[in-house]
């Protein structure tokens, strides 16, 4: 690490982080768990293992070797211990958050770990309120239909207001340890969000409403400020390659393992190319080989571990 990075990491407030959606059930639905609950538990365990691996790799990258070993040994059960306790404490403090039998409650959780191994969980109840177990979300459904059967990337959507508005940053963001790993140091992302004018973003703007794409000095798209991005190219969905320098999130790993996408490279438009291209130009770009360019008006997927997978429309200034 350079001296600037060392200074950031040495701050007593610096943490490695992972965020996810946590679901709390009524105890009556866990003894024994019904099929829908059991399916969710299996999916949750798989996700927690990926979150643990992510934290372990982050600890290794910042030289916290003892912590990395501790996370590796504890695995997903270590994270579950803290997450469950936080959710139960929240429902005890506010009984309205305690789900009734046959229902569940969703929480946004943020798990932070210091270099000493101190683990803190911040938890916030998500809307809507308790829902019936029959409405449990299943991530595997997003992988169907297969990418080859997906709609073309530029479409006339009947409900454009339901799509996230996705702008593109006006300046490059260099790839560093702080873009490769999720940490409490978010200056690169906060700066990109502050530059965004179309759409305008506030610190509390949810990514499902509006987001901004970042790119590296090589003009390669890396990620969105809170989300992984997926483009439809060459008959399949692709997500920015790890070498582009973005964060390698858990939903990204799930999408790659599930066959929903492959890695690829999408760049900013060529110098001098306007954002509004003709239909013929767009079709030629989408049908050709790499390097592919981002297109004004195209529909993309975004994802993160709290919001899941959701669609967005690209708007180039």
Short mmCIF file of N, CA and C in Angstrom, two decimals, residues 180-305:
data_model
loop_
_atom_site.label_atom_id
_atom_site.label_comp_id
_atom_site.label_asym_id
_atom_site.label_seq_id
_atom_site.Cartn_x
_atom_site.Cartn_y
_atom_site.Cartn_z
N UNK A 180 -11.70 -2.22 -4.94
CA UNK A 180 -11.69 -3.69 -5.04
C UNK A 180 -12.41 -4.35 -3.87
N UNK A 181 -12.43 -3.66 -2.71
CA UNK A 181 -13.01 -4.23 -1.50
C UNK A 181 -13.99 -3.25 -0.87
N UNK A 182 -15.04 -3.79 -0.26
CA UNK A 182 -16.06 -2.95 0.38
C UNK A 182 -15.57 -2.56 1.77
N UNK A 183 -15.42 -1.26 1.98
CA UNK A 183 -14.90 -0.75 3.25
C UNK A 183 -15.69 0.48 3.68
N UNK A 184 -15.34 0.97 4.87
CA UNK A 184 -15.97 2.20 5.37
C UNK A 184 -15.47 3.43 4.65
N UNK A 185 -14.40 3.30 3.86
CA UNK A 185 -13.86 4.44 3.10
C UNK A 185 -14.55 4.48 1.73
N UNK A 186 -15.51 5.37 1.59
CA UNK A 186 -16.32 5.43 0.37
C UNK A 186 -16.09 6.71 -0.43
N UNK A 187 -14.98 7.39 -0.19
CA UNK A 187 -14.74 8.67 -0.87
C UNK A 187 -14.86 8.56 -2.39
N UNK A 188 -14.31 7.52 -3.05
CA UNK A 188 -14.44 7.46 -4.52
C UNK A 188 -15.89 7.41 -4.97
N UNK A 189 -16.73 6.69 -4.23
CA UNK A 189 -18.14 6.56 -4.61
C UNK A 189 -18.93 7.81 -4.25
N UNK A 190 -18.65 8.36 -3.08
CA UNK A 190 -19.35 9.59 -2.68
C UNK A 190 -19.05 10.73 -3.65
N UNK A 191 -17.80 10.79 -4.12
CA UNK A 191 -17.42 11.84 -5.06
C UNK A 191 -18.14 11.65 -6.39
N UNK A 192 -18.20 10.41 -6.86
CA UNK A 192 -18.91 10.13 -8.11
C UNK A 192 -20.39 10.49 -7.99
N UNK A 193 -21.00 10.17 -6.87
CA UNK A 193 -22.41 10.49 -6.66
C UNK A 193 -22.63 11.99 -6.60
N UNK A 194 -21.69 12.71 -5.99
CA UNK A 194 -21.84 14.17 -5.88
C UNK A 194 -21.73 14.85 -7.24
N UNK A 195 -21.01 14.22 -8.18
CA UNK A 195 -20.87 14.80 -9.53
C UNK A 195 -22.10 14.54 -10.39
N UNK A 196 -22.89 13.55 -10.03
CA UNK A 196 -24.01 13.14 -10.86
C UNK A 196 -25.08 14.23 -10.93
N UNK A 197 -25.43 14.63 -12.14
CA UNK A 197 -26.47 15.63 -12.36
C UNK A 197 -27.71 15.04 -13.01
N UNK A 198 -27.53 13.98 -13.76
CA UNK A 198 -28.66 13.34 -14.43
C UNK A 198 -28.52 11.83 -14.31
N UNK A 199 -29.06 11.25 -13.24
CA UNK A 199 -29.92 11.86 -12.23
C UNK A 199 -29.11 12.49 -11.10
N UNK A 200 -29.75 13.38 -10.36
CA UNK A 200 -29.13 13.93 -9.16
C UNK A 200 -29.30 12.94 -8.02
N UNK A 201 -28.24 12.75 -7.25
CA UNK A 201 -28.25 11.76 -6.17
C UNK A 201 -27.98 12.43 -4.83
N UNK A 202 -28.70 12.01 -3.83
CA UNK A 202 -28.43 12.42 -2.46
C UNK A 202 -27.87 11.22 -1.71
N UNK A 203 -27.33 11.42 -0.52
CA UNK A 203 -26.81 10.28 0.24
C UNK A 203 -27.86 9.21 0.53
N UNK A 204 -29.14 9.58 0.50
CA UNK A 204 -30.19 8.62 0.84
C UNK A 204 -30.96 8.11 -0.38
N UNK A 205 -30.57 8.50 -1.59
CA UNK A 205 -31.26 8.02 -2.79
C UNK A 205 -31.05 6.52 -2.92
N UNK A 206 -32.12 5.71 -2.91
CA UNK A 206 -31.94 4.26 -3.02
C UNK A 206 -31.48 3.87 -4.42
N UNK A 207 -30.63 2.85 -4.54
CA UNK A 207 -30.13 2.45 -5.86
C UNK A 207 -31.22 1.95 -6.79
N UNK A 208 -32.35 1.51 -6.25
CA UNK A 208 -33.44 1.08 -7.12
C UNK A 208 -34.13 2.26 -7.81
N UNK A 209 -33.88 3.47 -7.32
CA UNK A 209 -34.48 4.67 -7.92
C UNK A 209 -33.51 5.36 -8.88
N UNK A 210 -32.26 5.54 -8.45
CA UNK A 210 -31.27 6.23 -9.28
C UNK A 210 -29.87 5.79 -8.87
N UNK A 211 -28.99 5.71 -9.87
CA UNK A 211 -27.62 5.26 -9.63
C UNK A 211 -26.68 5.95 -10.61
N UNK A 212 -25.38 5.79 -10.39
CA UNK A 212 -24.38 6.33 -11.31
C UNK A 212 -23.32 5.26 -11.56
N UNK A 213 -22.94 5.11 -12.83
CA UNK A 213 -21.90 4.15 -13.21
C UNK A 213 -20.53 4.81 -13.12
N UNK A 214 -19.55 4.06 -12.64
CA UNK A 214 -18.18 4.53 -12.58
C UNK A 214 -17.37 3.89 -13.70
N UNK A 215 -16.29 4.55 -14.11
CA UNK A 215 -15.38 3.96 -15.10
C UNK A 215 -13.95 4.26 -14.69
N UNK A 216 -13.02 3.43 -15.17
CA UNK A 216 -11.61 3.58 -14.80
C UNK A 216 -10.87 4.47 -15.81
N UNK A 217 -9.60 4.77 -15.58
CA UNK A 217 -8.86 5.64 -16.51
C UNK A 217 -8.77 5.09 -17.93
N UNK A 218 -9.01 3.78 -18.11
CA UNK A 218 -9.01 3.18 -19.45
C UNK A 218 -10.39 3.28 -20.11
N UNK A 219 -11.32 4.00 -19.46
CA UNK A 219 -12.68 4.24 -19.95
C UNK A 219 -13.54 2.98 -19.91
N UNK A 220 -13.15 2.01 -19.09
CA UNK A 220 -13.92 0.78 -18.93
C UNK A 220 -14.90 0.95 -17.77
N UNK A 221 -16.16 0.58 -18.00
CA UNK A 221 -17.15 0.61 -16.93
C UNK A 221 -16.74 -0.39 -15.85
N UNK A 222 -16.81 0.03 -14.58
CA UNK A 222 -16.40 -0.85 -13.49
C UNK A 222 -17.58 -1.34 -12.64
N UNK A 223 -18.48 -0.44 -12.28
CA UNK A 223 -19.59 -0.77 -11.39
C UNK A 223 -20.45 0.47 -11.21
N UNK A 224 -21.55 0.33 -10.48
CA UNK A 224 -22.31 1.49 -10.02
C UNK A 224 -21.93 1.77 -8.58
N UNK A 225 -22.36 2.91 -8.05
CA UNK A 225 -21.89 3.34 -6.74
C UNK A 225 -22.31 2.43 -5.60
N UNK A 226 -23.45 1.74 -5.78
CA UNK A 226 -23.91 0.79 -4.76
C UNK A 226 -24.25 -0.58 -5.36
N UNK A 227 -23.92 -0.80 -6.63
CA UNK A 227 -24.43 -1.98 -7.31
C UNK A 227 -23.45 -2.53 -8.34
N UNK A 228 -23.63 -3.82 -8.64
CA UNK A 228 -22.98 -4.45 -9.78
C UNK A 228 -23.86 -4.21 -11.00
N UNK A 229 -23.24 -4.09 -12.18
CA UNK A 229 -24.00 -3.84 -13.40
C UNK A 229 -23.80 -5.00 -14.38
N UNK A 230 -24.86 -5.28 -15.18
CA UNK A 230 -24.84 -6.35 -16.18
C UNK A 230 -25.39 -5.79 -17.48
N UNK A 231 -24.63 -5.96 -18.57
CA UNK A 231 -25.02 -5.49 -19.90
C UNK A 231 -25.35 -6.69 -20.78
N UNK A 232 -26.31 -6.51 -21.71
CA UNK A 232 -26.64 -7.57 -22.67
C UNK A 232 -25.80 -7.36 -23.92
N UNK A 233 -24.88 -8.28 -24.18
CA UNK A 233 -23.98 -8.17 -25.32
C UNK A 233 -23.72 -9.55 -25.92
N UNK A 234 -23.74 -9.62 -27.26
CA UNK A 234 -23.42 -10.87 -27.93
C UNK A 234 -24.33 -12.02 -27.54
N UNK A 235 -25.60 -11.73 -27.25
CA UNK A 235 -26.54 -12.79 -26.92
C UNK A 235 -26.49 -13.26 -25.48
N UNK A 236 -25.75 -12.56 -24.63
CA UNK A 236 -25.68 -12.96 -23.23
C UNK A 236 -25.44 -11.74 -22.35
N UNK A 237 -25.66 -11.91 -21.06
CA UNK A 237 -25.40 -10.83 -20.10
C UNK A 237 -23.96 -10.90 -19.65
N UNK A 238 -23.31 -9.75 -19.59
CA UNK A 238 -21.93 -9.69 -19.12
C UNK A 238 -21.82 -8.66 -18.00
N UNK A 239 -20.89 -8.89 -17.10
CA UNK A 239 -20.60 -7.96 -16.02
C UNK A 239 -19.15 -7.54 -16.13
N UNK A 240 -18.79 -6.31 -15.76
CA UNK A 240 -17.40 -5.87 -15.92
C UNK A 240 -16.40 -6.85 -15.33
N UNK A 241 -15.34 -7.10 -16.09
CA UNK A 241 -14.31 -8.05 -15.69
C UNK A 241 -13.64 -7.60 -14.39
N UNK A 242 -13.17 -8.57 -13.62
CA UNK A 242 -12.49 -8.24 -12.36
C UNK A 242 -11.31 -7.31 -12.57
N UNK A 243 -10.66 -7.43 -13.74
CA UNK A 243 -9.49 -6.59 -14.01
C UNK A 243 -9.85 -5.13 -14.25
N UNK A 244 -11.15 -4.84 -14.43
CA UNK A 244 -11.57 -3.45 -14.62
C UNK A 244 -11.45 -2.65 -13.33
N UNK A 245 -11.45 -3.33 -12.19
CA UNK A 245 -11.17 -2.65 -10.93
C UNK A 245 -12.32 -2.39 -10.01
N UNK A 246 -13.51 -2.90 -10.33
CA UNK A 246 -14.67 -2.66 -9.47
C UNK A 246 -14.76 -3.65 -8.33
N UNK A 247 -15.75 -3.42 -7.47
CA UNK A 247 -15.97 -4.29 -6.33
C UNK A 247 -16.56 -5.62 -6.78
N UNK A 248 -16.05 -6.70 -6.23
CA UNK A 248 -16.50 -8.05 -6.61
C UNK A 248 -17.54 -8.51 -5.59
N UNK A 249 -18.75 -8.02 -5.74
CA UNK A 249 -19.80 -8.26 -4.76
C UNK A 249 -20.34 -9.68 -4.76
N UNK A 250 -21.13 -9.98 -3.74
CA UNK A 250 -21.68 -11.32 -3.57
C UNK A 250 -22.71 -11.65 -4.64
N UNK A 251 -23.60 -10.70 -4.99
CA UNK A 251 -24.58 -11.00 -6.04
C UNK A 251 -23.88 -11.21 -7.38
N UNK A 252 -22.78 -10.53 -7.61
CA UNK A 252 -21.99 -10.74 -8.83
C UNK A 252 -21.47 -12.17 -8.87
N UNK A 253 -20.95 -12.65 -7.77
CA UNK A 253 -20.45 -14.02 -7.72
C UNK A 253 -21.57 -15.02 -7.91
N UNK A 254 -22.75 -14.74 -7.31
CA UNK A 254 -23.89 -15.62 -7.50
C UNK A 254 -24.32 -15.65 -8.96
N UNK A 255 -24.33 -14.49 -9.61
CA UNK A 255 -24.74 -14.42 -11.01
C UNK A 255 -23.78 -15.19 -11.91
N UNK A 256 -22.48 -15.07 -11.64
CA UNK A 256 -21.48 -15.79 -12.43
C UNK A 256 -21.61 -17.29 -12.21
N UNK A 257 -21.73 -17.71 -10.95
CA UNK A 257 -21.84 -19.13 -10.64
C UNK A 257 -23.14 -19.72 -11.16
N UNK A 258 -24.21 -18.90 -11.19
CA UNK A 258 -25.50 -19.38 -11.64
C UNK A 258 -25.66 -19.40 -13.15
N UNK A 259 -24.65 -18.92 -13.87
CA UNK A 259 -24.72 -18.93 -15.32
C UNK A 259 -25.54 -17.81 -15.90
N UNK A 260 -25.89 -16.82 -15.08
CA UNK A 260 -26.68 -15.69 -15.56
C UNK A 260 -25.85 -14.76 -16.44
N UNK A 261 -24.52 -14.75 -16.22
CA UNK A 261 -23.66 -13.82 -16.94
C UNK A 261 -22.25 -14.36 -17.05
N UNK A 262 -21.43 -13.67 -17.83
CA UNK A 262 -19.99 -13.93 -17.92
C UNK A 262 -19.29 -12.59 -17.75
N UNK A 263 -17.98 -12.63 -17.55
CA UNK A 263 -17.22 -11.39 -17.44
C UNK A 263 -16.93 -10.83 -18.83
N UNK A 264 -16.86 -9.51 -18.94
CA UNK A 264 -16.55 -8.86 -20.20
C UNK A 264 -16.15 -7.42 -19.95
N UNK A 265 -15.96 -6.69 -21.03
CA UNK A 265 -15.55 -5.29 -20.94
C UNK A 265 -16.51 -4.42 -21.75
N UNK A 266 -17.05 -3.40 -21.11
CA UNK A 266 -17.89 -2.40 -21.78
C UNK A 266 -17.26 -1.04 -21.50
N UNK A 267 -17.07 -0.26 -22.54
CA UNK A 267 -16.39 1.03 -22.41
C UNK A 267 -17.34 2.20 -22.63
N UNK A 268 -16.86 3.38 -22.34
CA UNK A 268 -17.58 4.59 -22.71
C UNK A 268 -17.62 4.70 -24.22
N UNK A 269 -18.55 5.50 -24.78
CA UNK A 269 -18.59 5.68 -26.23
C UNK A 269 -17.26 6.22 -26.74
N UNK A 270 -16.95 5.90 -28.00
CA UNK A 270 -15.73 6.40 -28.62
C UNK A 270 -15.71 7.91 -28.62
N UNK A 271 -14.53 8.47 -28.58
CA UNK A 271 -14.38 9.92 -28.58
C UNK A 271 -15.08 10.52 -29.78
N UNK A 272 -15.96 11.48 -29.51
CA UNK A 272 -16.67 12.15 -30.60
C UNK A 272 -18.02 11.54 -30.90
N UNK A 273 -18.31 10.34 -30.32
CA UNK A 273 -19.59 9.71 -30.57
C UNK A 273 -20.64 10.29 -29.63
N UNK A 274 -21.74 10.71 -30.16
CA UNK A 274 -22.80 11.26 -29.33
C UNK A 274 -23.56 10.17 -28.62
N UNK A 275 -24.27 10.50 -27.54
CA UNK A 275 -25.00 9.50 -26.78
C UNK A 275 -26.19 8.94 -27.53
N UNK A 276 -26.82 9.76 -28.39
CA UNK A 276 -27.98 9.29 -29.12
C UNK A 276 -27.56 8.71 -30.46
N UNK A 277 -27.62 7.38 -30.57
CA UNK A 277 -27.21 6.71 -31.80
C UNK A 277 -28.44 6.22 -32.54
N UNK A 278 -28.27 5.98 -33.83
CA UNK A 278 -29.37 5.45 -34.61
C UNK A 278 -29.62 4.00 -34.22
N UNK A 279 -30.81 3.49 -34.55
CA UNK A 279 -31.14 2.11 -34.25
C UNK A 279 -30.14 1.17 -34.92
N UNK A 280 -29.76 1.47 -36.17
CA UNK A 280 -28.82 0.61 -36.89
C UNK A 280 -27.47 0.58 -36.18
N UNK A 281 -27.00 1.75 -35.74
CA UNK A 281 -25.71 1.80 -35.05
C UNK A 281 -25.76 0.99 -33.76
N UNK A 282 -26.87 1.08 -33.03
CA UNK A 282 -26.99 0.36 -31.77
C UNK A 282 -26.98 -1.14 -32.02
N UNK A 283 -27.73 -1.60 -33.04
CA UNK A 283 -27.77 -3.02 -33.34
C UNK A 283 -26.40 -3.54 -33.74
N UNK A 284 -25.65 -2.74 -34.49
CA UNK A 284 -24.31 -3.16 -34.89
C UNK A 284 -23.40 -3.28 -33.68
N UNK A 285 -23.53 -2.35 -32.74
CA UNK A 285 -22.69 -2.39 -31.55
C UNK A 285 -23.01 -3.60 -30.69
N UNK A 286 -24.32 -3.88 -30.52
CA UNK A 286 -24.70 -5.00 -29.66
C UNK A 286 -24.36 -6.33 -30.31
N UNK A 287 -24.38 -6.40 -31.61
CA UNK A 287 -24.15 -7.66 -32.28
C UNK A 287 -22.69 -7.96 -32.54
N UNK A 288 -21.84 -6.97 -32.43
CA UNK A 288 -20.43 -7.17 -32.75
C UNK A 288 -19.63 -7.71 -31.60
N UNK A 289 -18.32 -7.87 -31.84
CA UNK A 289 -17.44 -8.37 -30.79
C UNK A 289 -16.95 -7.25 -29.91
N UNK A 290 -16.17 -7.65 -28.91
CA UNK A 290 -15.60 -6.65 -28.01
C UNK A 290 -14.56 -5.83 -28.73
N UNK A 291 -14.23 -4.61 -28.29
CA UNK A 291 -14.81 -3.99 -27.10
C UNK A 291 -16.19 -3.39 -27.37
N UNK A 292 -17.10 -3.65 -26.46
CA UNK A 292 -18.44 -3.08 -26.57
C UNK A 292 -18.50 -1.73 -25.88
N UNK A 293 -19.43 -0.91 -26.34
CA UNK A 293 -19.59 0.42 -25.76
C UNK A 293 -20.96 0.55 -25.11
N UNK A 294 -21.02 1.34 -24.05
CA UNK A 294 -22.28 1.59 -23.38
C UNK A 294 -23.17 2.42 -24.30
N UNK A 295 -24.49 2.19 -24.22
CA UNK A 295 -25.43 2.83 -25.13
C UNK A 295 -26.49 3.63 -24.37
N UNK A 296 -26.80 4.80 -24.88
CA UNK A 296 -27.87 5.62 -24.30
C UNK A 296 -29.20 4.89 -24.46
N UNK A 297 -29.96 4.79 -23.39
CA UNK A 297 -31.29 4.20 -23.45
C UNK A 297 -31.35 2.71 -23.24
N UNK A 298 -30.22 2.04 -23.15
CA UNK A 298 -30.27 0.58 -23.01
C UNK A 298 -30.73 0.18 -21.61
N UNK A 299 -31.33 -1.01 -21.53
CA UNK A 299 -31.78 -1.57 -20.28
C UNK A 299 -30.69 -2.50 -19.75
N UNK A 300 -30.34 -2.34 -18.49
CA UNK A 300 -29.32 -3.19 -17.86
C UNK A 300 -29.89 -3.74 -16.55
N UNK A 301 -29.24 -4.76 -16.04
CA UNK A 301 -29.52 -5.23 -14.69
C UNK A 301 -28.55 -4.57 -13.73
N UNK A 302 -29.00 -4.30 -12.51
CA UNK A 302 -28.15 -3.92 -11.40
C UNK A 302 -28.44 -4.90 -10.26
N UNK A 303 -27.47 -5.05 -9.36
CA UNK A 303 -27.72 -5.93 -8.21
C UNK A 303 -26.86 -5.53 -7.03
N UNK A 304 -27.39 -5.77 -5.85
CA UNK A 304 -26.58 -5.78 -4.63
C UNK A 304 -27.26 -6.70 -3.63
N UNK A 305 -26.57 -7.01 -2.54
CA UNK A 305 -27.04 -8.05 -1.63
C UNK A 305 -28.24 -7.63 -0.79
#
